[in-house]
PDB file of C-alpha atoms in Angstrom:
ATOM      1  CA  UNK B   1     -10.092   3.893  14.256  1.00  0.00           C
ATOM      2  CA  UNK B   2     -10.408   0.189  15.016  1.00  0.00           C
ATOM      3  CA  UNK B   3     -11.037  -1.388  11.604  1.00  0.00           C
ATOM      4  CA  UNK B   4      -8.584  -4.233  12.091  1.00  0.00           C
ATOM      5  CA  UNK B   5      -9.754  -4.798  15.672  1.00  0.00           C
ATOM      6  CA  UNK B   6     -13.299  -5.253  14.380  1.00  0.00           C
ATOM      7  CA  UNK B   7     -12.170  -7.488  11.506  1.00  0.00           C
ATOM      8  CA  UNK B   8     -10.173  -9.644  13.914  1.00  0.00           C
ATOM      9  CA  UNK B   9     -13.229 -10.053  16.124  1.00  0.00           C
ATOM     10  CA  UNK B  10     -15.485 -10.851  13.160  1.00  0.00           C
ATOM     11  CA  UNK B  11     -12.940 -13.441  12.008  1.00  0.00           C
ATOM     12  CA  UNK B  12     -13.639 -15.270  15.257  1.00  0.00           C
ATOM     13  CA  UNK B  13     -17.391 -14.634  15.470  1.00  0.00           C
ATOM     14  CA  UNK B  14     -18.554 -15.352  11.929  1.00  0.00           C
ATOM     15  CA  UNK B  15     -19.092 -18.749  10.308  1.00  0.00           C
ATOM     16  CA  UNK B  16     -17.128 -20.456   7.557  1.00  0.00           C
ATOM     17  CA  UNK B  17     -15.171 -17.762   5.790  1.00  0.00           C
ATOM     18  CA  UNK B  18     -12.129 -16.707   3.813  1.00  0.00           C
ATOM     19  CA  UNK B  19     -10.339 -13.644   5.182  1.00  0.00           C
ATOM     20  CA  UNK B  20      -8.405 -11.127   3.102  1.00  0.00           C
ATOM     21  CA  UNK B  21      -6.369  -8.154   4.316  1.00  0.00           C
ATOM     22  CA  UNK B  22      -6.740  -5.498   1.614  1.00  0.00           C
ATOM     23  CA  UNK B  23      -4.850  -2.825   3.543  1.00  0.00           C
ATOM     24  CA  UNK B  24      -1.706  -3.683   1.587  1.00  0.00           C
ATOM     25  CA  UNK B  25       0.059  -0.377   2.293  1.00  0.00           C
ATOM     26  CA  UNK B  26       0.051  -1.066   6.039  1.00  0.00           C
ATOM     27  CA  UNK B  27      -1.110  -4.657   6.514  1.00  0.00           C
ATOM     28  CA  UNK B  28      -1.494  -5.662  10.168  1.00  0.00           C
ATOM     29  CA  UNK B  29      -4.350  -8.179  10.419  1.00  0.00           C
ATOM     30  CA  UNK B  30      -1.763 -10.972  10.424  1.00  0.00           C
ATOM     31  CA  UNK B  31      -0.585  -9.722  13.825  1.00  0.00           C
ATOM     32  CA  UNK B  32      -3.915 -10.874  15.301  1.00  0.00           C
ATOM     33  CA  UNK B  33      -4.606 -13.997  13.226  1.00  0.00           C
ATOM     34  CA  UNK B  34      -1.164 -15.640  13.484  1.00  0.00           C
ATOM     35  CA  UNK B  35      -1.209 -17.115   9.957  1.00  0.00           C
ATOM     36  CA  UNK B  36       0.757 -20.197   8.888  1.00  0.00           C
ATOM     37  CA  UNK B  37       2.221 -19.417   5.483  1.00  0.00           C
ATOM     38  CA  UNK B  38       1.338 -21.854   2.674  1.00  0.00           C
ATOM     39  CA  UNK B  39       2.171 -20.003  -0.553  1.00  0.00           C
ATOM     40  CA  UNK B  40       4.214 -16.914  -1.392  1.00  0.00           C
ATOM     41  CA  UNK B  41       4.251 -14.946  -4.651  1.00  0.00           C
ATOM     42  CA  UNK B  42       5.969 -11.857  -6.038  1.00  0.00           C
ATOM     43  CA  UNK B  43       3.725  -9.000  -7.140  1.00  0.00           C
ATOM     44  CA  UNK B  44       4.753  -7.338 -10.384  1.00  0.00           C
ATOM     45  CA  UNK B  45       2.843  -4.080 -10.509  1.00  0.00           C
ATOM     46  CA  UNK B  46       4.311  -2.721 -13.726  1.00  0.00           C
ATOM     47  CA  UNK B  47       7.516  -1.992 -15.589  1.00  0.00           C
ATOM     48  CA  UNK B  48      10.376   0.420 -14.955  1.00  0.00           C
ATOM     49  CA  UNK B  49      13.145   1.690 -17.168  1.00  0.00           C
ATOM     50  CA  UNK B  50      16.643   0.236 -17.240  1.00  0.00           C
ATOM     51  CA  UNK B  51      19.679   1.631 -19.097  1.00  0.00           C
ATOM     52  CA  UNK B  52      22.166  -0.649 -20.853  1.00  0.00           C
ATOM     53  CA  UNK B  53      25.391   1.251 -20.203  1.00  0.00           C
ATOM     54  CA  UNK B  54      27.208  -0.635 -22.972  1.00  0.00           C
ATOM     55  CA  UNK B  55      24.848   0.930 -25.540  1.00  0.00           C
ATOM     56  CA  UNK B  56      24.407   4.355 -23.929  1.00  0.00           C
ATOM     57  CA  UNK B  57      26.461   7.198 -25.424  1.00  0.00           C
ATOM     58  CA  UNK B  58      25.516   9.674 -22.655  1.00  0.00           C
ATOM     59  CA  UNK B  59      23.660  11.969 -25.044  1.00  0.00           C
ATOM     60  CA  UNK B  60      21.468  13.065 -22.122  1.00  0.00           C
ATOM     61  CA  UNK B  61      18.158  13.031 -24.016  1.00  0.00           C
ATOM     62  CA  UNK B  62      16.488  10.762 -21.460  1.00  0.00           C
ATOM     63  CA  UNK B  63      17.736  12.969 -18.638  1.00  0.00           C
ATOM     64  CA  UNK B  64      16.298  16.112 -20.195  1.00  0.00           C
ATOM     65  CA  UNK B  65      12.943  14.502 -21.021  1.00  0.00           C
ATOM     66  CA  UNK B  66      12.199  12.774 -17.707  1.00  0.00           C
ATOM     67  CA  UNK B  67       9.741  14.804 -15.627  1.00  0.00           C
ATOM     68  CA  UNK B  68      10.078  12.569 -12.571  1.00  0.00           C
ATOM     69  CA  UNK B  69      13.826  13.138 -12.042  1.00  0.00           C
ATOM     70  CA  UNK B  70      14.345   9.392 -12.411  1.00  0.00           C
ATOM     71  CA  UNK B  71      17.375   9.586 -14.720  1.00  0.00           C
ATOM     72  CA  UNK B  72      20.508  10.246 -12.699  1.00  0.00           C
ATOM     73  CA  UNK B  73      24.008  11.127 -13.880  1.00  0.00           C
ATOM     74  CA  UNK B  74      26.554   9.167 -11.877  1.00  0.00           C
ATOM     75  CA  UNK B  75      29.985  10.296 -13.001  1.00  0.00           C
ATOM     76  CA  UNK B  76      29.980   9.733 -16.769  1.00  0.00           C
ATOM     77  CA  UNK B  77      27.083   7.250 -16.832  1.00  0.00           C
ATOM     78  CA  UNK B  78      23.327   7.619 -16.628  1.00  0.00           C
ATOM     79  CA  UNK B  79      21.207   5.319 -14.468  1.00  0.00           C
ATOM     80  CA  UNK B  80      17.557   4.995 -13.410  1.00  0.00           C
ATOM     81  CA  UNK B  81      16.376   5.746  -9.880  1.00  0.00           C
ATOM     82  CA  UNK B  82      13.664   3.084  -9.482  1.00  0.00           C
ATOM     83  CA  UNK B  83      11.965   4.958  -6.634  1.00  0.00           C
ATOM     84  CA  UNK B  84      11.386   7.967  -8.897  1.00  0.00           C
ATOM     85  CA  UNK B  85      10.624   6.060 -12.098  1.00  0.00           C
ATOM     86  CA  UNK B  86       6.886   5.958 -12.857  1.00  0.00           C
ATOM     87  CA  UNK B  87       7.248   3.510 -15.738  1.00  0.00           C
ATOM     88  CA  UNK B  88       5.788   5.941 -18.285  1.00  0.00           C
ATOM     89  CA  UNK B  89       8.128   4.696 -21.029  1.00  0.00           C
ATOM     90  CA  UNK B  90       9.006   8.105 -22.493  1.00  0.00           C
ATOM     91  CA  UNK B  91      12.755   7.523 -22.227  1.00  0.00           C
ATOM     92  CA  UNK B  92      12.348   4.046 -23.757  1.00  0.00           C
ATOM     93  CA  UNK B  93      10.642   5.462 -26.842  1.00  0.00           C
ATOM     94  CA  UNK B  94      12.929   8.504 -27.107  1.00  0.00           C
ATOM     95  CA  UNK B  95      16.332   6.807 -26.866  1.00  0.00           C
ATOM     96  CA  UNK B  96      17.887   6.912 -30.375  1.00  0.00           C
ATOM     97  CA  UNK B  97      20.171   3.934 -29.651  1.00  0.00           C
ATOM     98  CA  UNK B  98      17.548   1.724 -27.955  1.00  0.00           C
ATOM     99  CA  UNK B  99      19.743   1.571 -24.870  1.00  0.00           C
ATOM    100  CA  UNK B 100      16.721   1.707 -22.557  1.00  0.00           C
ATOM    101  CA  UNK B 101      14.400  -1.223 -21.901  1.00  0.00           C
ATOM    102  CA  UNK B 102      11.289  -1.565 -19.752  1.00  0.00           C
ATOM    103  CA  UNK B 103      11.608  -4.403 -17.247  1.00  0.00           C
ATOM    104  CA  UNK B 104       9.106  -5.984 -14.879  1.00  0.00           C
ATOM    105  CA  UNK B 105       9.351  -4.439 -11.424  1.00  0.00           C
ATOM    106  CA  UNK B 106       8.498  -6.349  -8.254  1.00  0.00           C
ATOM    107  CA  UNK B 107       6.432  -4.002  -6.067  1.00  0.00           C
ATOM    108  CA  UNK B 108       5.722  -6.407  -3.228  1.00  0.00           C
ATOM    109  CA  UNK B 109       4.570  -9.880  -2.248  1.00  0.00           C
ATOM    110  CA  UNK B 110       1.284 -11.644  -1.584  1.00  0.00           C
ATOM    111  CA  UNK B 111       0.571 -14.726   0.467  1.00  0.00           C
ATOM    112  CA  UNK B 112      -1.922 -17.523   1.027  1.00  0.00           C
ATOM    113  CA  UNK B 113      -1.989 -18.696   4.640  1.00  0.00           C
ATOM    114  CA  UNK B 114      -3.990 -20.785   7.071  1.00  0.00           C
ATOM    115  CA  UNK B 115      -5.358 -19.565  10.398  1.00  0.00           C
ATOM    116  CA  UNK B 116      -7.570 -21.117  13.043  1.00  0.00           C
ATOM    117  CA  UNK B 117     -10.289 -18.773  11.765  1.00  0.00           C
ATOM    118  CA  UNK B 118     -10.102 -19.798   8.092  1.00  0.00           C
ATOM    119  CA  UNK B 119      -8.002 -19.328   4.979  1.00  0.00           C
ATOM    120  CA  UNK B 120      -6.235 -15.980   4.852  1.00  0.00           C
ATOM    121  CA  UNK B 121      -4.986 -14.053   1.813  1.00  0.00           C
ATOM    122  CA  UNK B 122      -2.736 -11.075   2.509  1.00  0.00           C
ATOM    123  CA  UNK B 123       0.019  -8.985   0.974  1.00  0.00           C
ATOM    124  CA  UNK B 124       2.892  -6.627   1.624  1.00  0.00           C
ATOM    125  CA  UNK B 125       3.604  -3.686  -0.659  1.00  0.00           C
ATOM    126  CA  UNK B 126       7.215  -2.549  -0.848  1.00  0.00           C
ATOM    127  CA  UNK B 127       8.298   0.740   0.721  1.00  0.00           C
ATOM    128  CA  UNK B 128       7.454   3.636  -1.571  1.00  0.00           C
ATOM    129  CA  UNK B 129       5.884   1.381  -4.190  1.00  0.00           C
ATOM    130  CA  UNK B 130       2.636   2.147  -6.004  1.00  0.00           C
ATOM    131  CA  UNK B 131      -0.167   0.159  -7.629  1.00  0.00           C
ATOM    132  CA  UNK B 132      -1.746  -0.759  -4.291  1.00  0.00           C
ATOM    133  CA  UNK B 133      -5.168  -0.878  -5.961  1.00  0.00           C
ATOM    134  CA  UNK B 134      -3.892  -3.427  -8.461  1.00  0.00           C
ATOM    135  CA  UNK B 135      -2.483  -5.575  -5.648  1.00  0.00           C
ATOM    136  CA  UNK B 136      -5.776  -5.342  -3.726  1.00  0.00           C
ATOM    137  CA  UNK B 137      -7.681  -6.504  -6.812  1.00  0.00           C
ATOM    138  CA  UNK B 138      -5.272  -9.415  -7.209  1.00  0.00           C
ATOM    139  CA  UNK B 139      -5.510 -10.761  -3.668  1.00  0.00           C
ATOM    140  CA  UNK B 140      -9.247 -10.197  -3.504  1.00  0.00           C
ATOM    141  CA  UNK B 141      -9.727 -12.184  -6.717  1.00  0.00           C
ATOM    142  CA  UNK B 142      -7.607 -15.009  -5.290  1.00  0.00           C
ATOM    143  CA  UNK B 143      -9.583 -14.936  -2.032  1.00  0.00           C
ATOM    144  CA  UNK B 144     -12.836 -15.179  -3.986  1.00  0.00           C
ATOM    145  CA  UNK B 145     -11.495 -18.224  -5.843  1.00  0.00           C
ATOM    146  CA  UNK B 146     -10.537 -19.889  -2.558  1.00  0.00           C
ATOM    147  CA  UNK B 147     -13.956 -19.064  -1.086  1.00  0.00           C
ATOM    148  CA  UNK B 148     -15.638 -20.846  -3.999  1.00  0.00           C
ATOM    149  CA  UNK B 149     -13.319 -23.854  -3.662  1.00  0.00           C
ATOM    150  CA  UNK B 150     -13.946 -24.128   0.075  1.00  0.00           C
ATOM    151  CA  UNK B 151     -17.672 -23.342  -0.243  1.00  0.00           C
ATOM    152  CA  UNK B 152     -17.265 -20.591   2.325  1.00  0.00           C
ATOM    153  CA  UNK B 153     -20.272 -18.622   3.507  1.00  0.00           C
ATOM    154  CA  UNK B 154     -18.395 -15.341   3.832  1.00  0.00           C
ATOM    155  CA  UNK B 155     -15.566 -13.356   2.304  1.00  0.00           C
ATOM    156  CA  UNK B 156     -14.361 -11.059   5.082  1.00  0.00           C
ATOM    157  CA  UNK B 157     -12.287  -8.103   3.870  1.00  0.00           C
ATOM    158  CA  UNK B 158     -10.195  -5.772   6.025  1.00  0.00           C
ATOM    159  CA  UNK B 159      -9.963  -2.560   4.020  1.00  0.00           C
ATOM    160  CA  UNK B 160      -7.686   0.443   4.173  1.00  0.00           C
ATOM    161  CA  UNK B 161      -8.602   3.977   5.290  1.00  0.00           C
ATOM    162  CA  UNK B 162      -9.606   6.778   2.958  1.00  0.00           C
ATOM    163  CA  UNK B 163     -11.456   6.775  -0.359  1.00  0.00           C
ATOM    164  CA  UNK B 164      -8.636   6.057  -2.804  1.00  0.00           C
ATOM    165  CA  UNK B 165      -7.982   3.316  -5.323  1.00  0.00           C
ATOM    166  CA  UNK B 166      -7.284   0.512  -2.788  1.00  0.00           C
ATOM    167  CA  UNK B 167     -10.541   1.273  -0.956  1.00  0.00           C
ATOM    168  CA  UNK B 168     -12.519   1.172  -4.194  1.00  0.00           C
ATOM    169  CA  UNK B 169     -10.827  -2.099  -5.195  1.00  0.00           C
ATOM    170  CA  UNK B 170     -11.643  -3.616  -1.795  1.00  0.00           C
ATOM    171  CA  UNK B 171     -15.299  -2.572  -1.696  1.00  0.00           C
ATOM    172  CA  UNK B 172     -16.634  -2.676  -5.261  1.00  0.00           C
ATOM    173  CA  UNK B 173     -19.290  -5.381  -5.801  1.00  0.00           C
ATOM    174  CA  UNK B 174     -19.430  -6.333  -2.127  1.00  0.00           C
ATOM    175  CA  UNK B 175     -22.744  -7.096  -0.410  1.00  0.00           C
ATOM    176  CA  UNK B 176     -22.067  -5.012   2.683  1.00  0.00           C
ATOM    177  CA  UNK B 177     -19.544  -2.451   3.897  1.00  0.00           C
ATOM    178  CA  UNK B 178     -19.035  -2.014   7.634  1.00  0.00           C
ATOM    179  CA  UNK B 179     -17.659   1.472   8.237  1.00  0.00           C
ATOM    180  CA  UNK B 180     -15.747   1.854  11.499  1.00  0.00           C
ATOM    181  CA  UNK B 181     -15.452   5.450  12.647  1.00  0.00           C
ATOM    182  CA  UNK B 182     -14.728   7.330  15.852  1.00  0.00           C
ATOM    183  CA  UNK B 183     -16.276  10.407  17.513  1.00  0.00           C
ATOM    184  CA  UNK B 184     -13.712  12.973  16.415  1.00  0.00           C
ATOM    185  CA  UNK B 185     -13.956  15.785  13.884  1.00  0.00           C
ATOM    186  CA  UNK B 186     -11.598  13.989  11.517  1.00  0.00           C
ATOM    187  CA  UNK B 187     -13.527  10.755  12.083  1.00  0.00           C
ATOM    188  CA  UNK B 188     -16.810  12.424  11.138  1.00  0.00           C
ATOM    189  CA  UNK B 189     -15.248  14.015   8.048  1.00  0.00           C
ATOM    190  CA  UNK B 190     -13.645  10.773   6.847  1.00  0.00           C
ATOM    191  CA  UNK B 191     -16.829   8.790   7.538  1.00  0.00           C
ATOM    192  CA  UNK B 192     -18.939  11.140   5.431  1.00  0.00           C
ATOM    193  CA  UNK B 193     -16.440  10.931   2.571  1.00  0.00           C
ATOM    194  CA  UNK B 194     -16.359   7.133   2.531  1.00  0.00           C
ATOM    195  CA  UNK B 195     -20.149   6.982   2.840  1.00  0.00           C
ATOM    196  CA  UNK B 196     -20.449   9.155  -0.268  1.00  0.00           C
ATOM    197  CA  UNK B 197     -18.145   6.737  -2.101  1.00  0.00           C
ATOM    198  CA  UNK B 198     -20.143   3.689  -0.993  1.00  0.00           C
ATOM    199  CA  UNK B 199     -23.367   5.449  -1.941  1.00  0.00           C
ATOM    200  CA  UNK B 200     -22.014   5.967  -5.464  1.00  0.00           C
ATOM    201  CA  UNK B 201     -20.988   2.297  -5.615  1.00  0.00           C
ATOM    202  CA  UNK B 202     -24.490   1.315  -4.422  1.00  0.00           C
ATOM    203  CA  UNK B 203     -23.165  -0.767  -1.518  1.00  0.00           C
ATOM    204  CA  UNK B 204     -25.182  -1.351   1.651  1.00  0.00           C
ATOM    205  CA  UNK B 205     -23.624   0.230   4.731  1.00  0.00           C
ATOM    206  CA  UNK B 206     -23.530  -0.593   8.432  1.00  0.00           C
ATOM    207  CA  UNK B 207     -21.835   1.804  10.835  1.00  0.00           C
ATOM    208  CA  UNK B 208     -19.799   1.181  13.977  1.00  0.00           C
ATOM    209  CA  UNK B 209     -18.746   4.070  16.215  1.00  0.00           C
ATOM    210  CA  UNK B 210     -15.684   2.879  18.092  1.00  0.00           C
ATOM    211  CA  UNK B 211     -14.967   4.449  21.510  1.00  0.00           C
ATOM    212  CA  UNK B 212     -18.205   6.409  21.212  1.00  0.00           C
ATOM    213  CA  UNK B 213     -18.140   7.416  24.891  1.00  0.00           C
ATOM    214  CA  UNK B 214     -14.970   9.487  24.462  1.00  0.00           C
ATOM    215  CA  UNK B 215     -17.096  12.224  22.879  1.00  0.00           C
ATOM    216  CA  UNK B 216     -20.829  11.569  23.049  1.00  0.00           C
ATOM    217  CA  UNK B 217     -21.643  14.870  21.322  1.00  0.00           C
ATOM    218  CA  UNK B 218     -19.723  13.887  18.197  1.00  0.00           C
ATOM    219  CA  UNK B 219     -21.151  10.368  18.420  1.00  0.00           C
ATOM    220  CA  UNK B 220     -24.631  11.881  18.314  1.00  0.00           C
ATOM    221  CA  UNK B 221     -23.660  13.857  15.207  1.00  0.00           C
ATOM    222  CA  UNK B 222     -22.663  10.615  13.492  1.00  0.00           C
ATOM    223  CA  UNK B 223     -25.924   8.961  14.558  1.00  0.00           C
ATOM    224  CA  UNK B 224     -27.910  11.927  13.271  1.00  0.00           C
ATOM    225  CA  UNK B 225     -26.153  11.716   9.907  1.00  0.00           C
ATOM    226  CA  UNK B 226     -26.831   7.967   9.731  1.00  0.00           C
ATOM    227  CA  UNK B 227     -30.485   8.568  10.560  1.00  0.00           C
ATOM    228  CA  UNK B 228     -30.767  11.155   7.782  1.00  0.00           C
ATOM    229  CA  UNK B 229     -29.370   8.586   5.336  1.00  0.00           C
ATOM    230  CA  UNK B 230     -31.608   5.792   6.699  1.00  0.00           C
ATOM    231  CA  UNK B 231     -28.658   3.566   7.580  1.00  0.00           C
ATOM    232  CA  UNK B 232     -30.473   1.759  10.360  1.00  0.00           C
ATOM    233  CA  UNK B 233     -29.099   0.957  13.780  1.00  0.00           C
ATOM    234  CA  UNK B 234     -25.626   2.258  14.571  1.00  0.00           C
ATOM    235  CA  UNK B 235     -23.437   0.007  16.709  1.00  0.00           C
ATOM    236  CA  UNK B 236     -21.705   1.990  19.453  1.00  0.00           C
ATOM    237  CA  UNK B 237     -18.665   0.362  21.028  1.00  0.00           C
ATOM    238  CA  UNK B 238     -17.456   1.798  24.340  1.00  0.00           C
ATOM    239  CA  UNK B 239     -13.837   2.458  25.116  1.00  0.00           C
ATOM    240  CA  UNK B 240     -12.427  -0.707  26.664  1.00  0.00           C
ATOM    241  CA  UNK B 241      -8.944  -1.137  28.095  1.00  0.00           C
ATOM    242  CA  UNK B 242      -9.078  -4.809  27.064  1.00  0.00           C
ATOM    243  CA  UNK B 243      -8.778  -3.859  23.388  1.00  0.00           C
ATOM    244  CA  UNK B 244      -5.195  -2.480  23.458  1.00  0.00           C
ATOM    245  CA  UNK B 245      -4.227  -5.328  25.791  1.00  0.00           C
ATOM    246  CA  UNK B 246      -5.570  -7.865  23.289  1.00  0.00           C
ATOM    247  CA  UNK B 247      -3.617  -6.169  20.509  1.00  0.00           C
ATOM    248  CA  UNK B 248      -0.505  -6.191  22.700  1.00  0.00           C
ATOM    249  CA  UNK B 249      -0.954  -9.963  23.146  1.00  0.00           C
ATOM    250  CA  UNK B 250      -1.494 -10.402  19.403  1.00  0.00           C
ATOM    251  CA  UNK B 251      -4.964 -11.985  19.559  1.00  0.00           C
ATOM    252  CA  UNK B 252      -8.506 -10.843  18.696  1.00  0.00           C
ATOM    253  CA  UNK B 253     -10.438  -9.173  21.504  1.00  0.00           C
ATOM    254  CA  UNK B 254     -12.875 -12.108  21.384  1.00  0.00           C
ATOM    255  CA  UNK B 255     -10.094 -14.427  22.529  1.00  0.00           C
ATOM    256  CA  UNK B 256      -8.675 -12.085  25.154  1.00  0.00           C
ATOM    257  CA  UNK B 257     -11.852 -10.892  26.882  1.00  0.00           C
ATOM    258  CA  UNK B 258     -14.830 -12.888  25.635  1.00  0.00           C
ATOM    259  CA  UNK B 259     -17.156 -11.398  28.261  1.00  0.00           C
ATOM    260  CA  UNK B 260     -16.287  -7.745  27.617  1.00  0.00           C
ATOM    261  CA  UNK B 261     -19.018  -5.280  26.524  1.00  0.00           C
ATOM    262  CA  UNK B 262     -17.232  -4.829  23.189  1.00  0.00           C
ATOM    263  CA  UNK B 263     -17.358  -8.544  22.399  1.00  0.00           C
ATOM    264  CA  UNK B 264     -20.983  -8.874  23.480  1.00  0.00           C
ATOM    265  CA  UNK B 265     -21.929  -5.924  21.283  1.00  0.00           C
ATOM    266  CA  UNK B 266     -20.057  -7.331  18.292  1.00  0.00           C
ATOM    267  CA  UNK B 267     -21.625 -10.762  18.812  1.00  0.00           C
ATOM    268  CA  UNK B 268     -25.109  -9.255  18.799  1.00  0.00           C
ATOM    269  CA  UNK B 269     -24.155  -7.242  15.727  1.00  0.00           C
ATOM    270  CA  UNK B 270     -23.171 -10.400  13.838  1.00  0.00           C
ATOM    271  CA  UNK B 271     -26.346 -12.229  14.883  1.00  0.00           C
ATOM    272  CA  UNK B 272     -28.796  -9.401  14.237  1.00  0.00           C
ATOM    273  CA  UNK B 273     -27.269  -7.139  11.594  1.00  0.00           C
ATOM    274  CA  UNK B 274     -25.181  -9.247   9.207  1.00  0.00           C
TER     275      UNK B 274
END
């Protein structure tokens, strides 16, 4: 829908800031900001089971109890499939010989970097790993600490789509949420869902309709909804061929086509609405 495109542009247009990419399941803001890595940390999201084969007598109790099909029989020995293991600990407590232990599991990594636009905190969740909300909370907390240290005016967060745990972790207790949507039926549906979430969290909302001119009828439906909720002026960004070209070159649209209608509209948005 254009969330990261908008965040990349705001990274260039706004004042002193710390930037954080909270879309940890599919992080891509780094592709535009070209960060220089300073610090790298492992993210331990929880614990997973591990079987000590020297203690295991292959009684099969853990295998019969596991509801996630995480205990596998390989020949004459049982082992844990870490992708299936949810870390519930049932097998650990049930094993009569204490052959199962719960060990810290690395779910991903998080980073502190420098960019020409400001300090940047970002992360990468491992394939198929969970606890994305926990990772979002972690990197957001670190970004807030850096913002205080640097006396930044803004904490700019690039959030993930949807209304799930990572979105809640990224938006809770923020001053303003900028919702980027598009004039499609799915865009309207998803926008209304996330607005309901933000309304429950009591967070102020600004709305951007990206590529509004691809379907002006649906764009008008979004504007009508915003008007009914008293959300103020809606920013409408036209389709611009410069945007995919900027992404292809790996730079914010503000750096690729500073005189484009999209950039002018975003600049006015920053000056007048934020």
